[in-house]
Amino acid sequence: NCVDPEQHQRFPRRQSQSDWLCVGPQHPELGAAETPPPDAFAHHFCHYTPKCFLTVHRGGHGASDRSTPSRGSRSTPSRYGEEGWHEGTSKTTIRAENEVEAHREANNYKFGFRKWKGNVTEKPIEDRSDVIKELYSDLSIVKPREGSVITFGNIVYVLLFGWWISLIYFLICPVMFLTIFGAPYGKLCLKMAWYFIWPFGKSLEKAGDVVKRSNVRPPKCEVSPEERDGEDSKDLVRDKDSAPLLISSPIPVEIPVQEAPARKTSKHWCRISTYVWLSLGYPVLAVVHSLACVLSWLLVFSIPVSKMNARTLTTILLMAPEDIQNHRLEKTLGCETRAILCCYQAFNVYYYKYTVQGINIFALNSLPLVLTTLIIGYTDHEHNYFSAETKFATAITSIIPLSYYIGMGIASISAQSNFAVGAVVNATFGSITEMTFYITALLQGHRAATKCYEEIVKAALTGTLLGCILFIPGICMIIGGIKHREQRFNSRSAGVSSALLFISIGGVFAPTLFSKTFGNLVCESCTNIPGNASVPFICKDCYYDMSQTDPHLILSQIEPLVYTISVLLPAAYLIGLIFTLKTHSHIYDIHISDGQGGHAHAGHRVVHWSRWRALAVLIVATVLMACCADLSTDNIEPMLTHSSISQYFIGVTVLAMVPELPEIVNGIQFALQNNISLSLEVGSCIAVQVCMIQIPLLILFNAFYDVGFMLVFSDIHLWASIFSVILVNYIFMDGKCDYFQG
């Protein structure tokens, strides 16, 4: 059933404007989807639509008669000419798991919303690929062995972990034999020592257990008729002359090898040997396995080693020693069985996709770095243990995971809220990363009575603009163009962002153009040798000085211009929201279909972060971001005074682009999925927010607490920004790009 009656009552308006795609899993190559009339929604049924589909019409007002549903990929119109591309509609169908994911995908195409690639809801494990299922395995499945276990990663395991873990077991083994009572655990240490030196292709099993066959049945497994269940037996029978049947979900099958005796309650907790083991052997091994677990977890790609050590520490070493048996696996094994521990590979390159509660593993592993930065930053004030450069590097690096948490919190709240709440959250917390650094730097400069920090802030603003306008679209075009040769995007929607960007750049640099008539360019730290023309004349710390200008002119002309611009730019941002999301939403033409049915879990979505949890994460991340920004500004002064690196270079590169690394990764992921439109919007969205939200907020902050911030930039900042906007407008004209343009 495509339409749930309750959903139809809750979302009548959205459904009346939507295209309902009824695509069955047995027809993945379906080229066209029939669209029923709005009044037929309640009576329209299709039995093969277990997911939600997000349909995005790209282009003008026309309607396309072809659409190719795909999972996360865009359909490129091949039968349109150059004029047909602009006049027709290129429809993109993106598969979403539920309503919340559909809202997140739709928000990615809205003006003023930060783009987010990751899911905000938990995806059922049975719907994931075999590669992803392997990442979340608990190392208890004994599978048929394919290929050799002698791999480069497994050899690296022996060099990094295996030899010293095995050595500790060999050292504890004679100690347990000397205690007499701990002799059974001495034998266990000997087993574990041989196991951990090379655990691959072996399994640790409990003696007397019934072997369980689970999840997937290879062709060599036969199931007796007595073990089949009703209609499911028809799907389980394989005939050589018949085509394989598609089963909606894996069916667990248990095959008892032999009748096992009744399970008796273990009495090893009542033995003296157990307490000898817990006193002498287990504490040492707890330290060893904990250390190996933490180290392998931090390396990310060796997480299977971490799981193996954690399972050994929490389960195997607390069992009765006689219950643990070490078996070498045979290649002829036909069915999957259960074991206590079984590992085939120590390293897996796909663990960069691993998430915990929706949080990427790299962002999760970076949290200790944030805590370490705060501890060493606020305790070692005299730089006795760590230099200022080290503190600055750790503070800047800590901003990257905090930016990730802020981005995920914004996406979670926006996906679960209406348009107004999402727009407010994106406008406020979307700029919080940069604003915390700018304000702390201005306060630091005000306390130090120097213009250096103000120039760093201006350089960071310009660097963010250049990075978002040129670097992010450029790197996405290069990576996406190498994979997809040529990529197309909606030039009309990109033109809206470019027009707003052009207007905002003009507004931001209007006081600079005005001040050139009345202001004086002052440069400090000039180096010149009189009479020696071969030595170049070099100046640093250049800025426009308004102190020598008529004070009446500043109060009557320049300040009113700055304050007027600080009001007009947010107003233009608000008008852009109304234009693109309300009055002229057909430019983006976003349609959401909420199909339910098929799977049992289709109507139930588990959100990683609820709205209140996401809000709490946003607040905590914002506080930590302010602390890291404060530490970075406190420790940047030695780099400026004792280093040959220019303050402009630090501001334009490090301070501008490091906080935007999560956005760059999102843009690259969109480009790899042939969705270059969102890659271009990633940079445009940040640049528009810098001009229309962040700079007016800085002016407002300076109005209430005068830190000497004047919206006047140097010549290189002015012309670089104007040239970049003109260039990106030229590239966006034809609606297509390749790696050469990138």
XYZ file of C-alpha atoms in Angstrom:
742
model
C 0.000 0.000 0.000
C 1.670 3.197 -1.158
C -0.276 5.606 1.014
C -0.974 5.253 4.675
C -4.364 6.837 5.500
C -2.868 8.545 8.539
C -0.073 9.944 6.437
C -2.632 11.156 3.930
C -4.473 13.024 6.657
C -1.288 14.449 8.132
C 0.246 15.622 4.888
C -2.616 16.319 2.459
C -1.002 19.340 0.872
C 2.390 17.754 0.350
C 0.868 14.644 -1.164
C -1.306 16.589 -3.534
C 1.797 18.137 -5.050
C 3.954 15.015 -5.100
C 4.894 12.464 -7.709
C 4.326 8.962 -6.357
C 6.786 6.512 -7.845
C 5.636 2.915 -7.582
C 8.793 0.963 -8.381
C 8.956 -2.706 -7.516
C 12.167 -4.443 -6.513
C 11.691 -6.991 -9.283
C 11.856 -4.188 -11.890
C 15.013 -2.194 -11.126
C 15.356 -1.220 -14.754
C 11.932 0.434 -14.865
C 12.259 3.562 -16.957
C 8.966 5.402 -16.388
C 6.687 5.727 -13.411
C 3.018 6.433 -13.725
C 1.801 9.419 -11.727
C -1.768 9.130 -10.437
C -3.970 12.198 -10.106
C -4.021 13.933 -6.704
C -7.570 12.810 -5.943
C -6.633 9.174 -6.431
C -3.986 8.977 -3.750
C -6.170 7.309 -1.158
C -7.194 4.579 -3.635
C -3.843 3.997 -5.318
C -2.055 0.805 -4.352
C 1.331 -0.579 -5.295
C 2.778 -3.531 -3.450
C 6.468 -2.991 -4.171
C 7.242 0.393 -2.639
C 8.843 -0.216 0.738
C 10.880 2.993 0.716
C 10.393 6.733 0.462
C 11.443 8.409 -2.779
C 12.618 11.979 -3.103
C 11.916 13.302 -6.581
C 13.761 16.466 -7.543
C 12.865 18.144 -10.818
C 15.832 20.102 -12.011
C 15.511 22.838 -14.616
C 12.637 24.894 -15.952
C 8.886 24.450 -15.994
C 8.609 21.634 -18.506
C 7.819 18.061 -17.631
C 10.022 15.141 -18.478
C 8.558 11.905 -19.706
C 11.573 9.893 -18.604
C 12.951 9.313 -15.142
C 15.289 6.608 -14.005
C 15.002 5.736 -10.321
C 18.366 5.047 -8.804
C 19.860 4.685 -5.376
C 21.779 7.849 -4.651
C 22.625 8.583 -8.297
C 21.447 11.205 -10.695
C 19.880 10.457 -14.054
C 21.526 12.337 -16.873
C 19.263 13.233 -19.771
C 20.841 11.905 -22.913
C 18.147 12.855 -25.425
C 18.063 16.560 -24.676
C 19.926 19.052 -26.759
C 21.551 22.104 -25.246
C 18.281 24.030 -25.421
C 16.277 21.080 -24.197
C 18.464 20.862 -21.118
C 17.413 24.308 -19.993
C 13.812 24.122 -21.144
C 13.079 20.559 -20.108
C 13.170 18.983 -16.703
C 15.871 16.619 -15.492
C 14.298 14.515 -12.781
C 16.438 13.020 -10.023
C 14.927 10.246 -7.914
C 16.749 9.617 -4.651
C 15.761 6.697 -2.487
C 15.110 7.619 1.136
C 14.463 5.132 3.904
C 11.736 7.062 5.699
C 10.113 10.443 6.054
C 12.909 11.935 8.164
C 15.547 10.954 5.598
C 13.338 12.354 2.842
C 13.214 15.697 4.685
C 16.997 15.661 5.081
C 17.461 15.040 1.370
C 14.957 17.789 0.542
C 16.736 20.252 2.851
C 19.941 19.680 0.899
C 18.294 21.315 -2.119
C 16.965 24.312 -0.195
C 18.640 27.685 -0.113
C 20.175 28.604 3.246
C 20.343 25.012 4.533
C 23.685 23.360 5.213
C 24.206 20.272 3.050
C 24.624 16.991 4.921
C 25.503 13.630 3.385
C 25.197 11.197 6.284
C 21.988 9.586 7.507
C 20.200 10.954 10.566
C 18.194 7.747 11.130
C 19.339 4.207 11.750
C 19.228 2.009 8.681
C 18.203 -1.640 9.298
C 21.216 -3.904 9.049
C 19.403 -6.335 6.755
C 19.017 -3.581 4.137
C 22.743 -2.898 3.999
C 25.337 -4.386 1.714
C 27.471 -7.360 2.701
C 30.491 -5.058 3.082
C 28.665 -2.914 5.672
C 27.287 -5.975 7.456
C 30.841 -7.230 7.853
C 31.806 -3.977 9.602
C 29.200 -4.505 12.323
C 29.916 -8.195 12.854
C 30.554 -9.305 16.440
C 33.173 -11.861 15.286
C 30.993 -14.810 16.283
C 30.101 -16.098 12.798
C 32.143 -18.921 11.297
C 31.757 -18.589 7.536
C 33.017 -20.624 4.592
C 36.586 -19.494 3.995
C 37.298 -17.827 0.684
C 40.915 -17.331 -0.277
C 43.952 -17.309 1.965
C 44.124 -15.714 5.400
C 47.765 -14.777 4.789
C 47.251 -11.122 3.855
C 49.263 -7.958 4.299
C 46.919 -6.680 7.026
C 47.154 -9.906 9.005
C 50.949 -9.828 8.839
C 50.890 -6.226 10.085
C 48.712 -7.431 12.988
C 51.441 -9.856 14.060
C 54.027 -7.074 13.999
C 51.865 -4.521 15.850
C 49.808 -6.604 18.290
C 50.104 -10.361 17.974
C 53.652 -10.989 19.224
C 53.474 -9.040 22.484
C 49.950 -10.185 23.403
C 51.061 -13.791 22.871
C 54.264 -13.135 24.853
C 52.260 -11.926 27.874
C 50.207 -15.133 27.792
C 53.399 -17.220 27.629
C 54.780 -15.346 30.662
C 51.592 -15.767 32.724
C 51.327 -19.479 31.856
C 54.173 -20.738 34.175
C 53.001 -18.435 36.956
C 49.580 -20.099 36.936
C 51.179 -23.598 36.909
C 53.340 -22.669 39.920
C 50.275 -21.839 41.982
C 49.089 -25.470 41.537
C 45.449 -24.385 41.864
C 45.695 -22.251 38.731
C 46.955 -25.082 36.502
C 43.718 -25.167 34.393
C 44.183 -21.479 33.648
C 47.807 -22.141 32.771
C 46.561 -24.468 30.044
C 44.119 -21.746 28.948
C 46.989 -19.229 28.711
C 48.888 -21.669 26.515
C 45.857 -22.017 24.211
C 45.343 -18.271 24.036
C 49.042 -17.615 23.374
C 48.988 -19.841 20.290
C 45.672 -18.335 19.254
C 46.683 -14.649 19.464
C 49.975 -15.072 17.623
C 47.865 -15.907 14.525
C 44.081 -15.953 15.207
C 43.042 -16.034 11.555
C 41.447 -19.222 10.277
C 40.831 -20.394 13.857
C 37.824 -20.266 16.136
C 37.268 -20.405 19.877
C 34.171 -22.471 20.683
C 32.416 -23.630 23.802
C 32.501 -27.350 24.371
C 29.150 -29.137 24.086
C 27.260 -26.319 22.380
C 24.734 -26.983 19.642
C 26.029 -25.694 16.319
C 23.683 -23.058 14.915
C 23.255 -22.310 11.271
C 22.209 -18.707 10.818
C 21.292 -16.055 8.285
C 22.631 -17.316 4.928
C 22.581 -20.892 3.634
C 25.216 -21.734 0.996
C 24.297 -24.175 -1.783
C 26.022 -27.094 -0.026
C 23.680 -26.884 2.991
C 20.603 -29.059 2.843
C 17.545 -28.455 4.968
C 15.323 -31.367 5.861
C 11.571 -30.958 5.216
C 10.798 -31.210 8.918
C 12.738 -27.982 9.521
C 10.891 -25.972 6.914
C 8.142 -23.659 7.873
C 4.958 -23.245 5.816
C 5.364 -21.057 2.783
C 9.003 -20.281 3.617
C 9.975 -23.801 2.524
C 9.126 -22.895 -1.047
C 11.675 -20.116 -0.999
C 14.348 -22.297 0.589
C 14.248 -25.148 -1.959
C 16.889 -24.768 -4.644
C 16.516 -26.570 -7.924
C 19.355 -26.691 -10.411
C 16.963 -26.126 -13.304
C 15.095 -23.195 -11.737
C 16.155 -19.581 -11.291
C 17.066 -18.446 -7.758
C 14.271 -16.834 -5.785
C 14.644 -13.459 -4.065
C 13.911 -13.668 -0.354
C 12.840 -10.478 1.429
C 14.932 -11.196 4.525
C 17.401 -13.883 5.670
C 15.856 -16.776 7.564
C 17.804 -18.316 10.471
C 17.993 -22.107 10.379
C 19.245 -24.281 13.241
C 20.753 -27.685 12.528
C 21.680 -29.642 15.670
C 24.672 -31.861 14.997
C 23.972 -34.159 17.887
C 21.862 -34.288 20.962
C 23.697 -32.294 23.584
C 23.282 -33.116 27.246
C 21.237 -30.809 29.398
C 23.140 -27.661 30.194
C 24.454 -27.530 33.712
C 25.129 -24.369 35.637
C 28.869 -23.675 35.648
C 30.472 -24.079 39.058
C 33.844 -22.576 38.181
C 33.012 -19.474 40.260
C 33.091 -21.673 43.338
C 36.615 -22.956 42.697
C 39.818 -21.722 44.313
C 41.501 -21.702 40.888
C 39.081 -19.070 39.635
C 40.029 -16.618 42.376
C 43.728 -17.334 41.888
C 43.196 -16.492 38.228
C 41.260 -13.309 39.051
C 44.030 -12.237 41.443
C 47.157 -13.012 39.419
C 46.415 -13.545 35.752
C 43.276 -11.648 34.797
C 44.368 -8.135 36.011
C 47.528 -8.234 33.896
C 45.649 -9.475 30.847
C 42.947 -6.854 31.425
C 45.578 -4.133 31.072
C 47.102 -5.805 28.008
C 43.806 -6.341 26.182
C 42.522 -2.884 27.122
C 45.656 -1.281 25.709
C 45.425 -3.314 22.499
C 41.704 -2.554 22.249
C 42.194 1.220 22.552
C 45.153 1.362 20.175
C 43.480 -0.726 17.478
C 40.252 1.293 17.840
C 42.092 4.589 17.371
C 43.711 3.229 14.198
C 40.132 2.785 12.813
C 41.025 0.270 10.090
C 42.081 -2.287 12.724
C 38.756 -2.231 14.609
C 38.391 -6.052 14.180
C 41.443 -6.377 16.442
C 39.719 -4.125 18.973
C 36.562 -6.249 18.871
C 38.632 -9.413 19.286
C 40.410 -8.076 22.369
C 37.202 -6.713 23.903
C 35.397 -10.028 23.432
C 38.320 -11.910 24.936
C 38.438 -9.642 27.973
C 34.707 -9.565 28.699
C 33.707 -13.127 27.761
C 36.421 -15.705 27.139
C 38.709 -14.994 30.109
C 35.721 -15.166 32.483
C 34.564 -18.586 31.291
C 35.529 -21.953 32.727
C 38.905 -22.886 31.163
C 37.796 -26.386 30.207
C 34.861 -24.989 28.198
C 37.098 -23.174 25.711
C 38.266 -25.109 22.672
C 40.528 -23.890 19.876
C 39.632 -25.217 16.414
C 41.317 -24.718 13.081
C 38.719 -24.035 10.405
C 38.466 -26.247 7.370
C 38.082 -24.851 3.878
C 35.408 -27.447 3.151
C 33.018 -25.881 5.684
C 29.737 -25.406 3.867
C 27.464 -23.694 6.384
C 27.788 -20.773 8.758
C 28.077 -21.659 12.418
C 28.274 -19.782 15.687
C 31.418 -19.577 17.797
C 32.654 -17.544 20.736
C 35.310 -15.825 18.635
C 36.287 -16.099 15.001
C 38.282 -13.545 13.011
C 39.420 -13.704 9.388
C 41.068 -10.317 8.866
C 42.708 -7.804 11.176
C 42.358 -4.786 8.892
C 39.437 -3.617 6.764
C 39.748 -0.514 4.577
C 35.983 0.066 4.632
C 35.958 0.988 8.318
C 36.014 4.668 7.369
C 32.250 4.153 6.898
C 31.786 2.801 10.421
C 29.444 4.797 12.644
C 28.400 4.670 16.289
C 24.950 6.170 16.930
C 25.249 7.880 13.565
C 28.630 9.446 14.452
C 31.463 8.730 12.042
C 34.328 6.807 13.600
C 36.894 9.538 12.854
C 34.783 12.205 14.585
C 34.275 9.876 17.545
C 37.991 9.097 17.850
C 38.810 12.818 17.717
C 37.003 13.561 20.994
C 40.060 12.622 23.136
C 42.039 15.172 21.116
C 39.500 17.873 22.046
C 39.748 17.017 25.745
C 43.556 16.870 25.587
C 43.639 20.274 23.898
C 41.540 21.839 26.645
C 43.601 20.263 29.422
C 47.030 21.259 28.128
C 45.771 24.646 26.958
C 44.299 25.787 30.254
C 46.825 24.163 32.604
C 50.180 24.867 30.933
C 49.971 28.671 30.713
C 53.744 29.176 30.818
C 54.471 26.721 27.969
C 56.577 24.536 30.255
C 55.589 21.252 28.623
C 54.121 22.207 25.256
C 55.063 25.023 22.904
C 52.619 27.639 21.662
C 52.813 26.181 18.148
C 51.770 22.752 19.439
C 48.828 24.200 21.337
C 47.746 26.196 18.282
C 47.920 23.111 16.050
C 45.903 20.954 18.461
C 43.304 23.711 18.998
C 42.794 24.212 15.263
C 42.609 20.455 14.640
C 40.047 20.068 17.448
C 37.718 22.432 15.608
C 37.280 19.844 12.799
C 35.340 17.188 14.813
C 33.373 19.901 16.618
C 32.320 21.275 13.224
C 31.164 17.768 12.317
C 29.010 17.496 15.461
C 27.488 20.911 14.820
C 26.709 19.927 11.229
C 25.075 16.664 12.265
C 23.065 18.416 14.978
C 21.798 20.982 12.472
C 20.838 18.237 9.981
C 19.051 16.213 12.684
C 16.964 19.130 13.924
C 16.166 20.362 10.403
C 15.074 16.892 9.247
C 12.653 16.547 12.178
C 11.280 20.115 12.116
C 9.353 22.382 9.803
C 10.796 24.907 7.376
C 10.862 27.849 9.810
C 12.712 25.998 12.577
C 15.182 24.525 10.092
C 15.918 27.937 8.565
C 16.511 29.508 12.001
C 18.787 26.664 13.152
C 20.820 26.803 9.936
C 21.153 30.594 10.108
C 22.298 30.602 13.749
C 24.274 27.427 14.452
C 25.392 27.211 10.818
C 27.645 30.217 11.401
C 28.627 29.455 14.981
C 31.915 27.760 14.020
C 33.359 30.825 12.332
C 31.746 33.383 14.648
C 33.337 31.918 17.783
C 36.794 32.287 16.285
C 36.199 35.770 14.872
C 34.855 37.169 18.144
C 37.582 35.612 20.314
C 40.260 36.937 17.930
C 38.784 40.454 18.004
C 38.621 40.375 21.804
C 42.233 39.179 21.969
C 43.317 42.008 19.677
C 41.361 44.532 21.728
C 43.098 43.390 24.938
C 46.507 43.460 23.245
C 45.781 46.862 21.638
C 46.942 45.720 18.204
C 45.401 45.711 14.741
C 47.031 42.383 13.916
C 44.110 40.243 15.081
C 41.599 42.372 13.188
C 43.567 41.810 9.989
C 43.675 38.069 10.716
C 39.882 38.053 11.011
C 39.542 39.913 7.711
C 41.991 37.518 6.071
C 39.990 34.553 7.432
C 36.759 36.079 6.067
C 38.347 36.538 2.656
C 39.880 33.055 2.781
C 36.499 31.520 3.578
C 34.957 33.348 0.620
C 37.724 32.260 -1.761
C 37.658 28.700 -0.470
C 33.879 28.373 -0.749
C 33.645 30.100 -4.133
C 36.688 28.539 -5.821
C 38.326 25.743 -3.814
C 35.294 23.630 -2.759
C 33.577 23.681 -6.207
C 36.965 23.187 -7.879
C 38.031 20.131 -5.893
C 34.540 18.627 -6.286
C 34.625 19.188 -10.065
C 38.047 17.534 -10.291
C 37.192 14.433 -8.233
C 33.675 14.086 -9.664
C 34.862 14.793 -13.212
C 37.545 12.110 -13.069
C 34.913 9.515 -12.155
C 31.959 10.725 -14.248
C 33.699 12.498 -17.166
C 31.069 15.284 -17.442
C 28.534 16.366 -14.839
C 25.451 18.518 -15.269
C 23.609 20.739 -12.809
C 20.665 23.121 -12.767
C 22.071 26.428 -13.991
C 18.956 28.317 -12.859
C 19.230 27.283 -9.214
C 22.998 27.839 -9.300
C 22.335 31.256 -10.833
C 20.187 32.267 -7.859
C 23.038 31.519 -5.443
C 25.533 33.272 -7.727
C 23.359 36.386 -7.949
C 22.981 36.546 -4.173
C 26.709 35.990 -3.846
C 27.466 38.820 -6.257
C 25.132 41.186 -4.404
C 26.534 40.242 -1.006
C 30.165 40.640 -2.138
C 29.326 44.077 -3.501
C 27.704 45.044 -0.217
C 30.560 43.754 1.924
C 33.246 45.606 -0.036
C 31.274 48.845 -0.577
C 32.838 50.531 2.508
C 36.281 49.496 1.213
C 35.676 51.222 -2.126
C 34.303 54.280 -0.331
C 37.249 54.474 2.094
C 39.812 54.526 -0.706
C 38.774 58.121 -1.363
C 39.252 59.289 2.226
C 41.393 56.735 4.076
C 45.183 56.360 4.293
C 46.986 53.053 3.719
C 49.340 52.479 6.672
C 51.981 49.740 6.611
C 54.127 48.576 9.504
C 57.270 46.406 9.666
C 58.723 47.776 6.434
C 62.216 46.617 5.412
C 64.278 48.794 3.095
C 67.982 49.642 2.770
C 68.565 53.216 1.505
C 70.773 53.387 -1.568
C 70.505 49.666 -2.320
C 67.939 49.140 -5.068
C 68.604 45.399 -5.282
C 66.882 44.760 -1.941
C 63.097 44.732 -2.401
C 60.874 47.033 -0.399
C 58.672 44.775 1.757
C 55.915 45.863 4.109
C 53.712 43.863 6.441
C 50.641 44.642 8.558
C 49.025 47.024 6.052
C 45.596 48.456 6.838
C 43.531 51.551 6.126
C 43.818 54.107 8.912
C 40.789 56.294 9.502
C 42.219 58.155 12.502
C 43.753 60.888 10.359
C 40.524 61.416 8.471
C 37.989 64.010 9.459
C 36.050 62.424 12.380
C 32.884 64.115 11.205
C 33.264 62.389 7.828
C 33.572 58.970 9.486
C 30.520 59.514 11.669
C 28.429 61.052 8.918
C 29.376 58.866 5.929
C 31.327 55.662 6.555
C 29.652 54.368 9.731
C 26.096 54.902 8.411
C 27.117 53.058 5.242
C 28.468 50.117 7.255
C 25.384 49.917 9.467
C 23.066 50.225 6.474
C 24.828 47.333 4.762
C 24.654 45.269 7.967
C 20.865 45.662 7.832
C 20.422 45.170 4.084
C 22.499 41.986 3.834
C 20.415 39.926 6.342
C 17.295 41.362 4.691
C 18.566 40.096 1.326
C 19.205 36.691 2.903
C 15.633 36.584 4.201
C 14.281 37.617 0.798
C 16.357 34.852 -0.785
C 14.749 32.312 1.551
C 11.252 33.522 0.681
C 12.040 33.635 -3.048
C 13.543 30.149 -3.348
C 11.393 28.292 -0.823
C 8.001 29.960 -1.148
C 7.210 32.181 -4.125
C 9.551 30.579 -6.707
C 10.038 27.096 -5.320
C 9.527 25.624 -8.816
C 13.159 26.484 -9.550
C 14.092 23.616 -7.250
C 10.761 21.759 -7.649
C 11.196 19.343 -4.764
C 8.653 16.533 -4.379
C 8.643 14.001 -1.565
C 6.927 10.627 -1.741
C 6.331 8.694 1.478
C 5.852 5.090 0.384
C 5.320 2.529 3.112
C 4.861 -1.193 3.187
C 6.924 -4.128 2.015
C 9.257 -4.577 4.991
C 8.192 -4.810 8.545
C 10.390 -1.914 9.565
C 9.284 0.469 6.816
C 7.027 2.551 9.013
C 9.339 2.600 12.023
C 12.326 4.903 11.942
C 14.896 5.180 14.705
C 16.432 8.633 14.760
C 20.058 8.715 15.846
C 19.606 12.052 17.618
C 16.264 13.371 18.790
C 15.660 17.100 18.583
C 16.488 17.679 22.247
C 19.589 15.518 22.078
C 20.727 17.301 18.909
C 20.142 20.658 20.602
C 22.190 19.554 23.622
C 25.013 18.411 21.322
C 24.892 21.769 19.517
C 25.190 23.700 22.771
C 28.042 21.554 24.142
C 29.903 21.630 20.811
C 29.482 25.406 20.652
C 30.984 25.843 24.133
C 33.907 23.549 23.288
C 34.337 25.397 19.989
C 34.587 28.717 21.852
C 37.246 27.242 24.151
C 39.298 25.878 21.226
C 38.972 29.209 19.383
C 40.169 31.030 22.489
C 43.192 28.734 22.784
C 44.049 29.143 19.103
C 43.987 32.950 19.321
C 46.021 32.907 22.558
C 48.763 30.816 20.977
C 48.868 32.372 17.506
C 50.888 35.433 18.561
C 54.301 33.660 18.736
C 53.745 32.319 15.230
C 53.171 35.844 13.924
C 56.088 37.493 15.728
C 58.799 34.828 15.438
C 57.858 33.269 12.123
C 58.266 34.303 8.516
C 54.692 33.199 7.773
C 52.443 36.125 6.949
C 49.324 36.775 8.981
C 47.377 36.907 5.718
C 48.570 33.431 4.736
C 47.563 31.968 8.106
C 44.170 33.656 7.943
C 43.380 32.775 4.328
C 44.473 29.123 4.531
C 44.573 27.575 8.005
C 42.000 29.625 9.888
C 39.593 29.793 6.953
C 39.635 26.279 5.527
C 40.321 23.967 8.487
C 36.862 24.538 10.088
C 35.265 23.836 6.690
C 36.818 20.380 6.228
C 33.561 18.505 7.063
C 31.776 20.586 4.411
C 34.527 19.810 1.888
C 34.141 16.083 2.585
C 30.367 16.360 2.102
C 30.855 18.139 -1.218
C 33.305 15.494 -2.452
C 30.888 12.703 -1.507
C 28.084 14.400 -3.438
C 30.372 14.779 -6.473
C 31.371 11.108 -6.382
C 27.662 10.218 -6.508
C 27.292 12.371 -9.645
C 25.333 15.015 -7.729
C 27.496 18.010 -8.577
C 24.587 20.381 -7.936
C 24.824 19.817 -4.181
C 28.627 20.017 -4.318
C 28.388 23.503 -5.812
C 25.688 24.512 -3.343
C 27.894 23.479 -0.404
C 30.359 26.282 -1.094
C 27.754 28.832 -2.178
C 25.716 28.283 0.989
C 28.718 28.939 3.261
C 29.853 31.974 1.261
C 26.376 33.534 1.326
C 26.163 32.968 5.089
C 29.577 34.589 5.581
C 28.524 37.729 3.721
C 24.889 38.004 4.782
C 24.986 36.685 8.355
C 28.479 36.501 9.840
C 29.786 39.923 8.765
C 26.598 41.760 9.875
C 26.852 39.929 13.213
C 30.446 41.109 13.615
C 29.331 44.694 12.921
C 26.515 44.287 15.445
C 28.949 42.894 18.024
C 31.311 45.821 17.440
C 28.411 48.276 17.872
C 27.653 46.944 21.368
C 31.256 46.195 22.398
C 33.726 48.338 20.510
C 36.716 46.195 19.539
C 37.808 48.480 16.707
C 36.478 46.323 13.867
C 36.050 48.397 10.709
C 34.598 46.796 7.578
C 37.462 47.961 5.351
C 39.598 45.370 3.534
C 42.934 45.602 1.744
C 43.228 45.732 -2.040
C 44.234 42.084 -2.458
C 41.183 40.943 -0.486
C 38.898 43.185 -2.525
C 40.043 42.209 -6.015
C 40.526 38.521 -5.240
C 36.947 38.215 -3.976
C 35.425 40.163 -6.883
C 37.416 38.172 -9.452
C 36.380 34.844 -7.879
C 32.673 35.759 -7.995
C 32.910 36.812 -11.647
C 34.736 33.586 -12.497
C 32.243 31.308 -10.749
C 29.295 33.108 -12.405
C 30.908 32.454 -15.788
C 31.381 28.744 -15.006
C 27.786 28.344 -13.811
C 26.322 29.673 -17.059
C 26.250 26.487 -19.172
C 25.015 24.074 -16.505
C 27.774 21.494 -16.981
C 31.311 20.993 -15.715
C 34.298 18.674 -15.949
C 37.628 18.205 -14.212
C 39.342 20.792 -16.452
C 37.022 23.559 -15.226
C 37.646 22.344 -11.677
